[in-house]
Amino acid sequence: MASLDVPLQVQTKLRVFMIPSFATGHLLPMTDLARLLTIRPNVKPTIMTTPANATLIQPTLDLLADMGHQVQLLIYPFPSVGLPSGIENLATAPPSEEWRIYKAQDMCQPAYESILKAHRPDAIIADVAFWWVTDIAAELSIPRITFYPPGVFPQVVMSNLFKIRSEIISLDVKNAQPVNVPDLPSPEINIPVSELPTFLVEENFLADVWMKIKMAQLEGFGVVVNTYYELEPEYCDLYRKVDAKRVYFVGPVALSSGGDDQRIVKRGGNGNTVCLDWLDGKEKGSVVYVCFGSWCHFTITQLSELAFGLEESGKNFLWVVRGGEDEKFGWIPERWEERIRSRGLIIKGWAPQVAILQHESIGAFLTHCGWNSLLEAASYGVPVLTWPLVFDQFINERLFVDVKGWGARVWEGGNRGPKLGEKKVVPRAAIADVVSKFMEPGGKGDIMRGKAQEMAAMAKAAVQEGGSSWNDLTCLIYDLMKEKVKCNVRSENSHT
């Protein structure tokens, strides 16, 4: 009979199947986690995804293979949901068609069940969106780990607000006082109703999804979160107590370690380095990096105002514009590119964000407050100018601006929120003012830059051997190894 005390180094490979969702902001962190697993002894990760999503991560996997680290790809067909061929991700779907991506994710359940039953891995790490994988894992007696690309703070805030959801729903969105988030460690957090995710302020299907996610999380083996303990310690302590059987804080998963510069350049794209070459010609800390994620969209009017605001700020900027064809090309003011050529660069499409944030010329990051972007800024000591747009981004903003104190809002005062984003235009004068003041030597930006660099030092220490995230990843592997041995023992006993 096998022994639970068998040393880990003599165990067979731990086969871990990983299931990312169809969103670049979830797919890339899952791939980064697979990278961290495969460089550890005796772990064999396999990523399950669709053809077009596989192309986004293939460059990273190829580089890993060149270094002797193998991550397997298991590709299955993207369901037919009425999208053109090759559109399999929220980043490439038009805003009006995003619902089809979510529908496709739900339609994948039979495929996942068939694949997992055929391969019977030792463990499953599935994106938070796939709450129903917990049931498949239980049927197969396989541990299921929930992967949360966002951090702990937004989860704790939304969980605590969900407890008083009925009270929030009764409030007048336009006239209500900000809602106080209950049961949080200090400082006190107050959020206007207009800035809360819709499932907290109105009756919709997402509330039911939230409850299913939380139930699956509590019933599963544990949760892996893309954060590091030192970034949000009080909230991590609270999360460990109430949100899962086991919690592993393993981030920042994208943080570069020595010898993998090519990986961060090619991460999620084609490895184009034009923007990095441009940054090489700028002074240290002189450039504002502007990017609003892979699937957030602006109106044409707002894009134009942002363009003029950046121009009138008088500061260097690198602006990545993603989205549909109109958002990439149809809005640029006449002769604008000619006027800003000496100090501004606009990239239409993909750009190597981690490599950009790592560049010494970057002095600030104007961001939508997606968790990945904020965590990557923290990893490289870049202070943030915040412009949240949807879902948990307004909550994320509060951690970095109000709690940590190394960010400043672009959009101050008045009503903000996901439903107001298309109705309210932030004027060029306000954008120019906040950017120019933030980048002035000796000003607020310099103070926040110092705080951000302290957080970066903590992030780098966390992922080094012996650091908090390194140790949590070690614990995850060890716990899954022990579970594998237990399963082997049960299997042997059932045959005796």
PDB file of N, CA and C in Angstrom, residues 229 250 458-475:
ATOM      1  N   TYR A 229       0.607  38.563  -0.746  1.00  0.00           N
ATOM      2  CA  TYR A 229       0.106  38.864   0.595  1.00  0.00           C
ATOM      3  C   TYR A 229       0.446  40.284   1.022  1.00  0.00           C
ATOM      4  N   VAL A 250      -0.447  33.538  -5.011  1.00  0.00           N
ATOM      5  CA  VAL A 250       0.740  33.135  -5.781  1.00  0.00           C
ATOM      6  C   VAL A 250       1.255  34.223  -6.723  1.00  0.00           C
ATOM      7  N   MET A 458       8.410  44.652  -2.656  1.00  0.00           N
ATOM      8  CA  MET A 458       7.708  43.573  -1.959  1.00  0.00           C
ATOM      9  C   MET A 458       7.230  42.506  -2.934  1.00  0.00           C
ATOM     10  N   ALA A 459       6.768  42.937  -4.114  1.00  0.00           N
ATOM     11  CA  ALA A 459       6.308  41.980  -5.121  1.00  0.00           C
ATOM     12  C   ALA A 459       7.444  41.084  -5.576  1.00  0.00           C
ATOM     13  N   LYS A 460       8.588  41.676  -5.855  1.00  0.00           N
ATOM     14  CA  LYS A 460       9.743  40.894  -6.304  1.00  0.00           C
ATOM     15  C   LYS A 460      10.196  39.924  -5.222  1.00  0.00           C
ATOM     16  N   ALA A 461      10.163  40.369  -3.966  1.00  0.00           N
ATOM     17  CA  ALA A 461      10.547  39.476  -2.866  1.00  0.00           C
ATOM     18  C   ALA A 461       9.551  38.331  -2.719  1.00  0.00           C
ATOM     19  N   ALA A 462       8.263  38.605  -2.979  1.00  0.00           N
ATOM     20  CA  ALA A 462       7.226  37.585  -2.808  1.00  0.00           C
ATOM     21  C   ALA A 462       7.409  36.411  -3.751  1.00  0.00           C
ATOM     22  N   VAL A 463       7.881  36.671  -4.988  1.00  0.00           N
ATOM     23  CA  VAL A 463       7.977  35.591  -5.973  1.00  0.00           C
ATOM     24  C   VAL A 463       9.340  34.914  -5.976  1.00  0.00           C
ATOM     25  N   GLN A 464      10.289  35.447  -5.219  1.00  0.00           N
ATOM     26  CA  GLN A 464      11.591  34.792  -5.119  1.00  0.00           C
ATOM     27  C   GLN A 464      11.496  33.588  -4.187  1.00  0.00           C
ATOM     28  N   GLU A 465      12.440  32.663  -4.318  1.00  0.00           N
ATOM     29  CA  GLU A 465      12.442  31.486  -3.454  1.00  0.00           C
ATOM     30  C   GLU A 465      12.442  31.913  -1.990  1.00  0.00           C
ATOM     31  N   GLY A 466      11.495  31.367  -1.235  1.00  0.00           N
ATOM     32  CA  GLY A 466      11.350  31.728   0.166  1.00  0.00           C
ATOM     33  C   GLY A 466      10.382  32.861   0.411  1.00  0.00           C
ATOM     34  N   GLY A 467       9.921  33.543  -0.664  1.00  0.00           N
ATOM     35  CA  GLY A 467       8.950  34.622  -0.523  1.00  0.00           C
ATOM     36  C   GLY A 467       7.546  34.085  -0.311  1.00  0.00           C
ATOM     37  N   SER A 468       6.621  34.969   0.033  1.00  0.00           N
ATOM     38  CA  SER A 468       5.268  34.540   0.390  1.00  0.00           C
ATOM     39  C   SER A 468       4.560  33.834  -0.759  1.00  0.00           C
ATOM     40  N   SER A 469       4.649  34.362  -1.973  1.00  0.00           N
ATOM     41  CA  SER A 469       3.977  33.737  -3.117  1.00  0.00           C
ATOM     42  C   SER A 469       4.677  32.452  -3.538  1.00  0.00           C
ATOM     43  N   TRP A 470       5.992  32.449  -3.482  1.00  0.00           N
ATOM     44  CA  TRP A 470       6.754  31.229  -3.767  1.00  0.00           C
ATOM     45  C   TRP A 470       6.323  30.120  -2.809  1.00  0.00           C
ATOM     46  N   ASN A 471       6.228  30.449  -1.536  1.00  0.00           N
ATOM     47  CA  ASN A 471       5.865  29.449  -0.531  1.00  0.00           C
ATOM     48  C   ASN A 471       4.432  28.970  -0.707  1.00  0.00           C
ATOM     49  N   ASP A 472       3.517  29.880  -1.067  1.00  0.00           N
ATOM     50  CA  ASP A 472       2.133  29.453  -1.280  1.00  0.00           C
ATOM     51  C   ASP A 472       2.019  28.531  -2.485  1.00  0.00           C
ATOM     52  N   LEU A 473       2.783  28.803  -3.548  1.00  0.00           N
ATOM     53  CA  LEU A 473       2.774  27.902  -4.701  1.00  0.00           C
ATOM     54  C   LEU A 473       3.342  26.541  -4.313  1.00  0.00           C
ATOM     55  N   THR A 474       4.384  26.537  -3.499  1.00  0.00           N
ATOM     56  CA  THR A 474       4.946  25.279  -3.000  1.00  0.00           C
ATOM     57  C   THR A 474       3.900  24.509  -2.203  1.00  0.00           C
ATOM     58  N   CYS A 475       3.153  25.226  -1.360  1.00  0.00           N
ATOM     59  CA  CYS A 475       2.096  24.579  -0.568  1.00  0.00           C
ATOM     60  C   CYS A 475       1.007  24.003  -1.460  1.00  0.00           C
TER      61      CYS A 475
END
